[in-house]
Tab-separated table of C-alpha atoms in Angstrom:
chain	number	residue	atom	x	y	z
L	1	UNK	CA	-10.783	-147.604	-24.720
L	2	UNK	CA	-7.284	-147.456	-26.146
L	3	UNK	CA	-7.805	-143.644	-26.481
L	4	UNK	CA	-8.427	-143.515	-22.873
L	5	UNK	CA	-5.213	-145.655	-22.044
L	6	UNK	CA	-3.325	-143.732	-24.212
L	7	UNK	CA	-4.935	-140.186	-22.561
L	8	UNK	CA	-4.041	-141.434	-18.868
L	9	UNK	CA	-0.404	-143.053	-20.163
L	10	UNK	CA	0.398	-139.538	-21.437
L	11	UNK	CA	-0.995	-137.888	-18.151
L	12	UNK	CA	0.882	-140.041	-16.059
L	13	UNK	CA	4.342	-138.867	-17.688
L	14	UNK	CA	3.506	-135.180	-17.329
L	15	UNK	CA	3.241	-135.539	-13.801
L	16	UNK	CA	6.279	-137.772	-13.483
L	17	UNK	CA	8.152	-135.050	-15.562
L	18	UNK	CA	7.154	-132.613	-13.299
L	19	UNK	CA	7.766	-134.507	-9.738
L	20	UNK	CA	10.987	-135.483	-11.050
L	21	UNK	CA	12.082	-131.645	-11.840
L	22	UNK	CA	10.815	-130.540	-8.908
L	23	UNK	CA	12.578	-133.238	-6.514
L	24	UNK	CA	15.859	-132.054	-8.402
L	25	UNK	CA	15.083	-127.946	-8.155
L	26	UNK	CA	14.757	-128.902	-4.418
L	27	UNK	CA	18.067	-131.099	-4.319
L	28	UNK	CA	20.368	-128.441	-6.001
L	29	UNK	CA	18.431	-125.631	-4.295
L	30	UNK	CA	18.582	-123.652	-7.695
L	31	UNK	CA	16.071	-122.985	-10.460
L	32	UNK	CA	16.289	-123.757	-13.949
L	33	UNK	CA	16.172	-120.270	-15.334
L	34	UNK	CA	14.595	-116.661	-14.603
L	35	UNK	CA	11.250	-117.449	-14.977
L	36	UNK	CA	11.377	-120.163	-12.279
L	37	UNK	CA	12.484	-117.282	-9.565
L	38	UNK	CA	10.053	-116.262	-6.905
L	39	UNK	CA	8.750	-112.869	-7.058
L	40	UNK	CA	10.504	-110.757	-3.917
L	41	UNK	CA	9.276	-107.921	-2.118
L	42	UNK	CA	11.197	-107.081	0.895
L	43	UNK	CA	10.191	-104.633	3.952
L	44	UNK	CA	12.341	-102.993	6.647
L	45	UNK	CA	11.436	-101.632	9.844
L	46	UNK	CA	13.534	-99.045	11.307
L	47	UNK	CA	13.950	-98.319	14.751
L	48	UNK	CA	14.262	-94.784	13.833
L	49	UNK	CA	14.380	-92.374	10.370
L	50	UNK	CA	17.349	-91.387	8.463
L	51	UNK	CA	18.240	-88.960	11.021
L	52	UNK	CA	19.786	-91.532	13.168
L	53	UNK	CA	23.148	-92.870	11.628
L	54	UNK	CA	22.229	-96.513	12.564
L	55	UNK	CA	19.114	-96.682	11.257
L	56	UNK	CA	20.171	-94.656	8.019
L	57	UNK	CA	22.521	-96.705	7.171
L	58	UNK	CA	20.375	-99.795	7.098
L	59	UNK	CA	18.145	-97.251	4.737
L	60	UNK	CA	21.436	-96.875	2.415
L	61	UNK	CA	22.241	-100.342	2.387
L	62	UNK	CA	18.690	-101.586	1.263
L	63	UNK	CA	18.610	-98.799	-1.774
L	64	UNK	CA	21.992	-100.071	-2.487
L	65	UNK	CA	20.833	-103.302	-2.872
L	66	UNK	CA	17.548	-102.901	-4.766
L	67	UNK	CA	19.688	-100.727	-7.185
L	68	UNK	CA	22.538	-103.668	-7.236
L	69	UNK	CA	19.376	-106.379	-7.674
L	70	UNK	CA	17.186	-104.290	-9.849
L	71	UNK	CA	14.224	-104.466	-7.446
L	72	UNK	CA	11.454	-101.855	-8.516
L	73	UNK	CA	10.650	-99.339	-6.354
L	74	UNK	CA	7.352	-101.249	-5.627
L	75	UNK	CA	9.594	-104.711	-4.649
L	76	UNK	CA	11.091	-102.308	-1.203
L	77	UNK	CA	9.141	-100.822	1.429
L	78	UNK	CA	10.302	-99.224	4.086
L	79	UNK	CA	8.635	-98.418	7.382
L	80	UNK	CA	10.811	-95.990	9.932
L	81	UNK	CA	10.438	-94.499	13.687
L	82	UNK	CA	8.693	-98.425	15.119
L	83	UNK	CA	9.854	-98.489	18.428
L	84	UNK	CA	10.479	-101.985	19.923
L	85	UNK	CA	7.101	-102.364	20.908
L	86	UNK	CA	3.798	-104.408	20.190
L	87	UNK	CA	3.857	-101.653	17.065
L	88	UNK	CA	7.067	-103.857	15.314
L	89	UNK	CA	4.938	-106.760	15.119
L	90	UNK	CA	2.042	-104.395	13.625
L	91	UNK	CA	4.285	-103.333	10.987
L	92	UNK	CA	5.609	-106.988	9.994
L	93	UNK	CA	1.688	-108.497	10.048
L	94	UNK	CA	1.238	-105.012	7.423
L	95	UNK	CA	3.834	-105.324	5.551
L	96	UNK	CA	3.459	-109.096	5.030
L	97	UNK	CA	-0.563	-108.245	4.130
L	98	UNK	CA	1.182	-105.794	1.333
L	99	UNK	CA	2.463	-108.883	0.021
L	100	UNK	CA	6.435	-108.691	1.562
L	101	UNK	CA	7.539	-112.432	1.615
L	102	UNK	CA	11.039	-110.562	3.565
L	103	UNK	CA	10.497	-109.064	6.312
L	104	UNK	CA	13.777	-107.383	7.738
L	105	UNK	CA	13.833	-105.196	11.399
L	106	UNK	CA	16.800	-103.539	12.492
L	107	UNK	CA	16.869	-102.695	16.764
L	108	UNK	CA	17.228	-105.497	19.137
L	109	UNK	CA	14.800	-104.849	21.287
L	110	UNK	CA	12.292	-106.099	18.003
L	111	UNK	CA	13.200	-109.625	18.092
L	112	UNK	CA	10.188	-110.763	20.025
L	113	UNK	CA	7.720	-109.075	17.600
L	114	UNK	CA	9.373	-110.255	14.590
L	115	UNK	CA	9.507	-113.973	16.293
L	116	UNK	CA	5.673	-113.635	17.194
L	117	UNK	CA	5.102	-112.543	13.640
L	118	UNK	CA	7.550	-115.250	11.939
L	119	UNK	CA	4.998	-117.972	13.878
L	120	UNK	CA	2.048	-116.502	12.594
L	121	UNK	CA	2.997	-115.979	8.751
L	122	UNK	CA	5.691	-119.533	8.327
L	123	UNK	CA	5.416	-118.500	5.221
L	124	UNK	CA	7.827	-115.326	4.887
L	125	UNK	CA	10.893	-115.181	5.669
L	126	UNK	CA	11.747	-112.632	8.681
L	127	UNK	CA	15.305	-111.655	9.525
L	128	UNK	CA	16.577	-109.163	12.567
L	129	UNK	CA	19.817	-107.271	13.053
L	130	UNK	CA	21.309	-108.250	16.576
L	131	UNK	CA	19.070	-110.591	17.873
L	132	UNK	CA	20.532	-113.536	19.938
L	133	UNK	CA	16.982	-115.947	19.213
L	134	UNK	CA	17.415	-117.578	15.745
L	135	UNK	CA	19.762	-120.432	16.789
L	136	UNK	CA	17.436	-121.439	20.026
L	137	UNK	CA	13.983	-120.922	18.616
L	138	UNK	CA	14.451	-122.939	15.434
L	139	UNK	CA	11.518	-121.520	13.629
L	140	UNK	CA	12.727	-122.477	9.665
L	141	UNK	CA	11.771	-118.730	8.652
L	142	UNK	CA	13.270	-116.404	10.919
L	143	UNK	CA	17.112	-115.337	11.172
L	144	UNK	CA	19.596	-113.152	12.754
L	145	UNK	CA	22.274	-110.993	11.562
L	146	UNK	CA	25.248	-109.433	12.771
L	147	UNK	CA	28.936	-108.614	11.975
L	148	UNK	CA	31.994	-109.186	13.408
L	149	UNK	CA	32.040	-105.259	13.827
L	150	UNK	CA	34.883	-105.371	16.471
L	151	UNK	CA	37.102	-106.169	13.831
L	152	UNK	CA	36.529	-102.382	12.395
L	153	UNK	CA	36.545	-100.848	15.813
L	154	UNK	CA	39.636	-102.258	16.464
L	155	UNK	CA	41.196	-100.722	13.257
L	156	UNK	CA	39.949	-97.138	14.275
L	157	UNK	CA	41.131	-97.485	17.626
L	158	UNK	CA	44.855	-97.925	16.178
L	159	UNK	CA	44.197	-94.530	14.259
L	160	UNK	CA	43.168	-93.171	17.435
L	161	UNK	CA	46.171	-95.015	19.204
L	162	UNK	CA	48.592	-92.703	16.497
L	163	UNK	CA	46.213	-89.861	16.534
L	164	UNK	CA	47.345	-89.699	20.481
L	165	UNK	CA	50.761	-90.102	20.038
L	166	UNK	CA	51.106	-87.511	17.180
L	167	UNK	CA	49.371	-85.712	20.212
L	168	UNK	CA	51.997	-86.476	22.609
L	169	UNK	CA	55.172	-85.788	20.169
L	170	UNK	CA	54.044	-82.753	19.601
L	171	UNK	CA	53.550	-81.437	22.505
L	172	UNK	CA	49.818	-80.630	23.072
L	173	UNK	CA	49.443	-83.446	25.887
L	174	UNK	CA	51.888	-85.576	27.953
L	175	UNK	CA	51.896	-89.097	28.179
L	176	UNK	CA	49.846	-89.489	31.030
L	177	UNK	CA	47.351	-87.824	29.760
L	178	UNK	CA	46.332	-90.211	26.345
L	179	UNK	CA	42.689	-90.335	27.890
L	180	UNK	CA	39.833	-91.399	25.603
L	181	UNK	CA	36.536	-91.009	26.085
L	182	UNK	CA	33.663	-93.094	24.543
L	183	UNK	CA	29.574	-91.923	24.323
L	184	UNK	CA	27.647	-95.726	24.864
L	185	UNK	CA	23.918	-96.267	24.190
L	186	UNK	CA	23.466	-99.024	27.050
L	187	UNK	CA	26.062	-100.855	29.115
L	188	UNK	CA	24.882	-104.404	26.695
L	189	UNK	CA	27.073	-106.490	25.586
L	190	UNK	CA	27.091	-104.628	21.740
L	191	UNK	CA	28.244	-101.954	23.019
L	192	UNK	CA	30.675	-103.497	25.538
L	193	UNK	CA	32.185	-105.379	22.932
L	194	UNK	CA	32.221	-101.962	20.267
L	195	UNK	CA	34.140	-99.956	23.376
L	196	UNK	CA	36.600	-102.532	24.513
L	197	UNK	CA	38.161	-103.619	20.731
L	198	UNK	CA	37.952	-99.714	19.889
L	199	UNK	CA	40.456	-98.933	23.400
L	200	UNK	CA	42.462	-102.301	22.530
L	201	UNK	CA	43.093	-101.138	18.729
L	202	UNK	CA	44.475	-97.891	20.423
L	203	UNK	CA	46.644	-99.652	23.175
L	204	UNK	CA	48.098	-101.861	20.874
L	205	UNK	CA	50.263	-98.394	19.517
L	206	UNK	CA	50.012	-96.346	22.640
L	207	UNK	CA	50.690	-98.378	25.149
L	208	UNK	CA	49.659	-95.956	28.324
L	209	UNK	CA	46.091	-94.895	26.716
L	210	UNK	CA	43.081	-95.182	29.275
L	211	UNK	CA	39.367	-94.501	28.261
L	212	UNK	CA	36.421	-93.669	29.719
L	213	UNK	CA	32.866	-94.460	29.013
L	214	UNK	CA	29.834	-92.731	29.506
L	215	UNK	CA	26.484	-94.308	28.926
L	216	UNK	CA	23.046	-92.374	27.437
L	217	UNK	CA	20.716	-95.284	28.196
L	218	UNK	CA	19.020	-94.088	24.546
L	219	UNK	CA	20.031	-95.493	20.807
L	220	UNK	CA	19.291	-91.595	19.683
L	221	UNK	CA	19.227	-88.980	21.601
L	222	UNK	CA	21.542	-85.898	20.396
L	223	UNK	CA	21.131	-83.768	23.534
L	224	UNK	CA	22.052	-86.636	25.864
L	225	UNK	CA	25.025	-87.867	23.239
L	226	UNK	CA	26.352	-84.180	23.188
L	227	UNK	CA	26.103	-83.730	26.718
L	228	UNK	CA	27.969	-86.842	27.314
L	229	UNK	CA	30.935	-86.053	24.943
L	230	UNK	CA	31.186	-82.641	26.420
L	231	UNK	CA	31.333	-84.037	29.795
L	232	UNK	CA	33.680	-86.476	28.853
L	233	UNK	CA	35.865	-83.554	27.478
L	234	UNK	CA	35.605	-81.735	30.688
L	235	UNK	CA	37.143	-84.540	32.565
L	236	UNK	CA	39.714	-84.730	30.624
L	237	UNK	CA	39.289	-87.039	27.791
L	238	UNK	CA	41.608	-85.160	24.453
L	239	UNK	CA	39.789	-88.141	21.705
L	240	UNK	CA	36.249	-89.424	21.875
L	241	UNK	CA	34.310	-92.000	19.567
L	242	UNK	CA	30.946	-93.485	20.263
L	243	UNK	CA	28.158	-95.843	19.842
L	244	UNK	CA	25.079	-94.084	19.662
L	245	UNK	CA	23.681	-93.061	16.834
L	246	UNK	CA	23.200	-88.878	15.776
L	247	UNK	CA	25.553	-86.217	15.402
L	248	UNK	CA	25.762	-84.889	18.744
L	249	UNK	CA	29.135	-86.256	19.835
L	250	UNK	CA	30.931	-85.406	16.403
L	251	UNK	CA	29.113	-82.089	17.036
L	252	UNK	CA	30.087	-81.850	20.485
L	253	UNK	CA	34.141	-82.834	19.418
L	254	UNK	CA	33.839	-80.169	16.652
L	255	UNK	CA	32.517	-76.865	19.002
L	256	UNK	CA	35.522	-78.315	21.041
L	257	UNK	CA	38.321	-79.250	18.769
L	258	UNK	CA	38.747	-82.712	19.536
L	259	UNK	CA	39.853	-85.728	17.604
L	260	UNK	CA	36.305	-88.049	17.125
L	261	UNK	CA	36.345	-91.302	15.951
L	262	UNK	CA	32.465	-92.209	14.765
L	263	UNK	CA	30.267	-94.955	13.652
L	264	UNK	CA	28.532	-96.002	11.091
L	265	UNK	CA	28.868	-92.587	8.786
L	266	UNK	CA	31.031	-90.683	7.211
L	267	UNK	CA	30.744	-87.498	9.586
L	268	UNK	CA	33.309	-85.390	8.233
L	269	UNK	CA	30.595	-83.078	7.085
L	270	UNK	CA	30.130	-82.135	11.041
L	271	UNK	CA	33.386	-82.572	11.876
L	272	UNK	CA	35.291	-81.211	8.916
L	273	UNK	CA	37.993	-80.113	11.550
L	274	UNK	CA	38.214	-83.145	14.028
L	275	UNK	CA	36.247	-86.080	11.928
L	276	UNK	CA	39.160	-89.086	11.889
L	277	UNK	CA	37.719	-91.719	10.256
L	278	UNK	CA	34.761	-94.244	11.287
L	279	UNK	CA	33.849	-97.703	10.532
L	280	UNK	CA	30.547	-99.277	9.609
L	281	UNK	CA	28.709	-102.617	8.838
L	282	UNK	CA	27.939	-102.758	5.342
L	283	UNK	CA	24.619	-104.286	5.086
L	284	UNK	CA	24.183	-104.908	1.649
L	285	UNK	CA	25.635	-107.967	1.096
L	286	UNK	CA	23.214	-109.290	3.842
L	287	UNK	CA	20.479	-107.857	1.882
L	288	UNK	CA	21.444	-109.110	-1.444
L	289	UNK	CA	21.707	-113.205	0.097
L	290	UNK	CA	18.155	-112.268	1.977
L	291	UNK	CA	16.534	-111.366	-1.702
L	292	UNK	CA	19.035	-114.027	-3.753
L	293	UNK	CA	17.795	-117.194	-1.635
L	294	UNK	CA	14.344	-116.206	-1.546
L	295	UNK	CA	14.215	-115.916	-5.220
L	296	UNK	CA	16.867	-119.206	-5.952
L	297	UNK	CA	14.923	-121.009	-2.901
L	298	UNK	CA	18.337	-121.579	-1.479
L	299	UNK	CA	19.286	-121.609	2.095
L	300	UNK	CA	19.846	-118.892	4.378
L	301	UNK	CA	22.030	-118.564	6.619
L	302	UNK	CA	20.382	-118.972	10.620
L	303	UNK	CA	22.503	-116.673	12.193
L	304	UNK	CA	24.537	-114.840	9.696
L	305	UNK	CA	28.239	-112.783	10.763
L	306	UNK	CA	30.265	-111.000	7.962
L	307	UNK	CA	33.724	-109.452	8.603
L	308	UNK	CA	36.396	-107.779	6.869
L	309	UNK	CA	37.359	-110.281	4.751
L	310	UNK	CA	33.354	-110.284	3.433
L	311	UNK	CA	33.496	-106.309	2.987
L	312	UNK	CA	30.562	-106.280	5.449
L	313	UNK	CA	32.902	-104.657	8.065
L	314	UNK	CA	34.339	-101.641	6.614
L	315	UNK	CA	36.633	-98.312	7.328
L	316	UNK	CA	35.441	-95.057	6.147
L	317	UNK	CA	36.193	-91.264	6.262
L	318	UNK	CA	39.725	-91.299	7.086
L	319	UNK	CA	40.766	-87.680	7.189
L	320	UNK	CA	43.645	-86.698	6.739
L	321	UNK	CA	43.549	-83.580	7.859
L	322	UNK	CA	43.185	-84.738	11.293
L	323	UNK	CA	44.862	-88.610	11.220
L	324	UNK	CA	48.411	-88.797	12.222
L	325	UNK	CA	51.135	-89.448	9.632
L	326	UNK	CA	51.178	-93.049	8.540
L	327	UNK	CA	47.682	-94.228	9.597
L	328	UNK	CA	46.448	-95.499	6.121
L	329	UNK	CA	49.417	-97.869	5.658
L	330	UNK	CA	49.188	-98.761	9.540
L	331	UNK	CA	45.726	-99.802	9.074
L	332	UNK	CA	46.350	-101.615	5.570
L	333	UNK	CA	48.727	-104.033	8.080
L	334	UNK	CA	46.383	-104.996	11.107
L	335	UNK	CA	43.770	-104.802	8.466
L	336	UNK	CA	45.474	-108.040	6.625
L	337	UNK	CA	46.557	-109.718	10.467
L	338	UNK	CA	42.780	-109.623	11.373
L	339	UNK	CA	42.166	-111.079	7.729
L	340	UNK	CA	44.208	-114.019	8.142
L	341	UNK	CA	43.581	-114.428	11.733
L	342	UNK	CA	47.098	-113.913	12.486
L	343	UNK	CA	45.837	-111.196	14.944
L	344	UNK	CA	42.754	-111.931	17.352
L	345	UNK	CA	41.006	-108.643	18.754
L	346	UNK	CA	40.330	-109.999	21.713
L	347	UNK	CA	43.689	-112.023	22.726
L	348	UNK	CA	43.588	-112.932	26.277
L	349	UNK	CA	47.324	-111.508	26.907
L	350	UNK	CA	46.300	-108.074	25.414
L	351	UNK	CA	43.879	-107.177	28.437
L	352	UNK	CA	43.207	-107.710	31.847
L	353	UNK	CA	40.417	-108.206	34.574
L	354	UNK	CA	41.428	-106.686	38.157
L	355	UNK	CA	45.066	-107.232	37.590
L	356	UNK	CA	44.940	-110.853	35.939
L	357	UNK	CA	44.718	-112.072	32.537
L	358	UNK	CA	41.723	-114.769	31.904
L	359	UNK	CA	41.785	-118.211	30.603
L	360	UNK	CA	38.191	-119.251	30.946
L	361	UNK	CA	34.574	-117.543	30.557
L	362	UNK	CA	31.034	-118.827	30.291
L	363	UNK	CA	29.140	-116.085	28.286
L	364	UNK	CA	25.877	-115.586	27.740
L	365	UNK	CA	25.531	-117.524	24.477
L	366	UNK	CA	22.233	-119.089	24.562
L	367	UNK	CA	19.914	-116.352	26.030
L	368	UNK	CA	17.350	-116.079	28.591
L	369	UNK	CA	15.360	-113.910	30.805
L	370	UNK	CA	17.916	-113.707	33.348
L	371	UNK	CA	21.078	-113.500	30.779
L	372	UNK	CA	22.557	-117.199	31.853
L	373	UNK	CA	26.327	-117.740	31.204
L	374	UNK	CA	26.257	-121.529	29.070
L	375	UNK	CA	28.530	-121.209	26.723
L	376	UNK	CA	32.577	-121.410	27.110
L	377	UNK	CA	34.293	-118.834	24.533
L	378	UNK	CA	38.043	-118.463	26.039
L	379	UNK	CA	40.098	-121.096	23.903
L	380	UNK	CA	43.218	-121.346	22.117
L	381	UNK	CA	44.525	-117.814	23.579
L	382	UNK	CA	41.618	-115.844	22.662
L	383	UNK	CA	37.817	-114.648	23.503
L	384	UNK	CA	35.739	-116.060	20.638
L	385	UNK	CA	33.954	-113.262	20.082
L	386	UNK	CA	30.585	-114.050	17.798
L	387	UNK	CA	32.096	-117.584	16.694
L	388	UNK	CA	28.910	-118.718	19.235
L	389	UNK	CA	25.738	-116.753	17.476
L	390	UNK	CA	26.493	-113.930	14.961
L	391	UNK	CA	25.054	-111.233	18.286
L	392	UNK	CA	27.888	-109.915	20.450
L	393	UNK	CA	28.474	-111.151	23.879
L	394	UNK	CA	31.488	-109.890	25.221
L	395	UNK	CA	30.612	-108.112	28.311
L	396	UNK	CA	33.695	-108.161	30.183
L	397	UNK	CA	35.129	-104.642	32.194
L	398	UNK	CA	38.473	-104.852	31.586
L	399	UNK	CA	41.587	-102.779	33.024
L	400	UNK	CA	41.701	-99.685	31.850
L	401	UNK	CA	38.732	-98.713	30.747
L	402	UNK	CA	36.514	-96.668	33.474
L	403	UNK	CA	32.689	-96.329	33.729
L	404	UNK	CA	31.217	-92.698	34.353
């Protein structure tokens, strides 16, 4: 009898022991050591293949972080051309039966898929670049990501800003003539937002600049992109950056021999002549706190936004065969205002809307079918651009800036 008391005594602390390390794991949100870390294997699905400069650089930022991590090549897949169809939520349910407990998709228009999947499997974690849902829908394993990439599309506009007055002290166009053109995928908000902070970044050091835009209604499409730069060019536009995502605009400002400004990539290999420099979300670090808090069973973070001051917003490519004297240490200095917050991209007394400046704006924060303004994001002299959810939502048409 005292054998069994002493058997069930010595059961009873075991479990205690291991209730009581498990309450504190839970409480710190850390493990003890390496061998308490969950096993991670992470998928991506790509809107398109590495022939689209979005989606490739998703592709470089994952390698970069399974080489940073030291994932195996067996911890990674990666699963390219899903459109944002019933076919994303295919590719989550098959990557999740491959044994992915991440599950990352990169296009907006696969949010509903990957939320439909992150309901059926509560057990992985699923995460989406530019979705607006995460906040709203709650569900404790799926999450959005963004950056505050208007902060680096601000900084290129001011070396297109110099590039056009170099321009205009030389000679090779007059004043009135510092027209910019831009190549958009879809008149959304994203893009909206990318075109406006690129033409302030340029006003703020040339003053009479005027851009306009000229929309593709396609993420890829190098045709339609070159077609739309070269029109652009035709009606006059001497610089032209874009968001879409393949070579035909840098292409198109190369054959031409006009200043581009890109996204994304380095393009200076198709624009050795006319490449100025480009900025880019780096979305590594994004990567590396997906894989880290799986494997610490840590938090992560609902609705995620890096900047500059993360490195997850970055300049790239500056060329200086093309960019005007001075534009490195130019962009050093609004780099370090927009760091600081001394400098707010989208001031309300650096733009206007039909003539007036704006001190009020209900965006659409919290979305819907219909796109329902809910949220106030003018305050304290600025627009709070992706303060609100880590997903763009400045869609203003402001002064200056003309449609096509």
């Amino acid at each position: 009898m005292k054998k069994v008391i002493t058997l069930v005594l010595a059961v009873v602390m075991v479990v205690s022991c291991f209730m009581f390390t498990a309450c504190d794991k839970k409480e710190t949100g850390a493990p003890s050591n390496d061998a308490a870390k969950v096993n991670v294997k992470i998928g991506f699905i790509c809107l398109h293949d590495e022939n689209s400069t979005y989606d490739r650089n998703f592709i470089d930022a994952a390698k970069a972080a399974k080489e940073e991590l030291g994932l195996s090549d067996d911890q990674v897949m990666i699963k390219t051309n899903i459109p944002e169809s019933s076919e994303c939520y295919e590719a989550a349910a098959s990557l999740v039966d491959a044994g992915c407990n991440i599950v990352f998709a990169d296009s907006f228009g696969h949010e509903d898929f990957m939320i439909q999947a992150a309901k059926e499997f509560p057990d992985v974690v699923f995460a989406h670049a530019t979705g607006t849902k995460a906040h709203t829908e709650n569900l404790p394993n799926y999450f959005n990501a963004f950056a505050s990439i208007y902060e680096g599309r601000y900084l290129v506009g001011v070396a297109a800003g110099l590039k056009l007055n170099e321009m205009i002290e030389k000679g090779e166009i007059k004043a009135e003539e510092a027209k910019m053109g831009y190549v958009g995928a879809f008149p959304y908000a994203e893009v909206k937002s990318g075109y406006t902070s690129f033409f302030l970044g340029a006003r703020s050091v040339c003053e009479n600049v005027t851009m306009d835009v000229k929309f593709t209604n396609s993420w890829f499409d190098i045709a339609k992109e070159k077609e739309a730069a070269n029109a652009l060019i035709s009606g006059g536009c001497v610089l032209i950056s874009q968001h879409a995502d393949s070579e035909g605009a840098p292409k198109a400002c190369e054959e031409a021999g006009v200043p581009n400004v890109s996204y994304n990539l380095d393009t200076r290999e198709w624009g050795p002549n006319t490449a100025l420099i480009s900025s880019k979300i780096n979305w590594a670090p994004y990567f590396k706190h997906l894989v880290t808090s799986v494997q610490n069973k840590t938090a992560i973070t609902q609705d995620y936004c890096g900047g500059l001051k993360d490195d997850v917003v970055q300049i790239l490519g500056l060329n200086d065969k093309v960019a005007a004297a001075g534009t490195a240490e130019k962009l050093e200095e609004v780099k370090a205002a927009l760091i600081s917050g001394d400098l707010k991209v989208f001031a309300t007394d650096a733009f206007t809307v039909k003539g007036a400046k704006i001190d009020s704006y209900m965006a659409d924060v919290d979305s819907d079918e219909a796109f329902t303004p809910d949220t106030e994001v003018v305050a304290d002299g600025y627009f709070h651009e992706s303060e609100k959810r880590s997903a763009p939502y400045f869609d203003i048409d402001i002064d200056g800036i003309t449609l096509k």
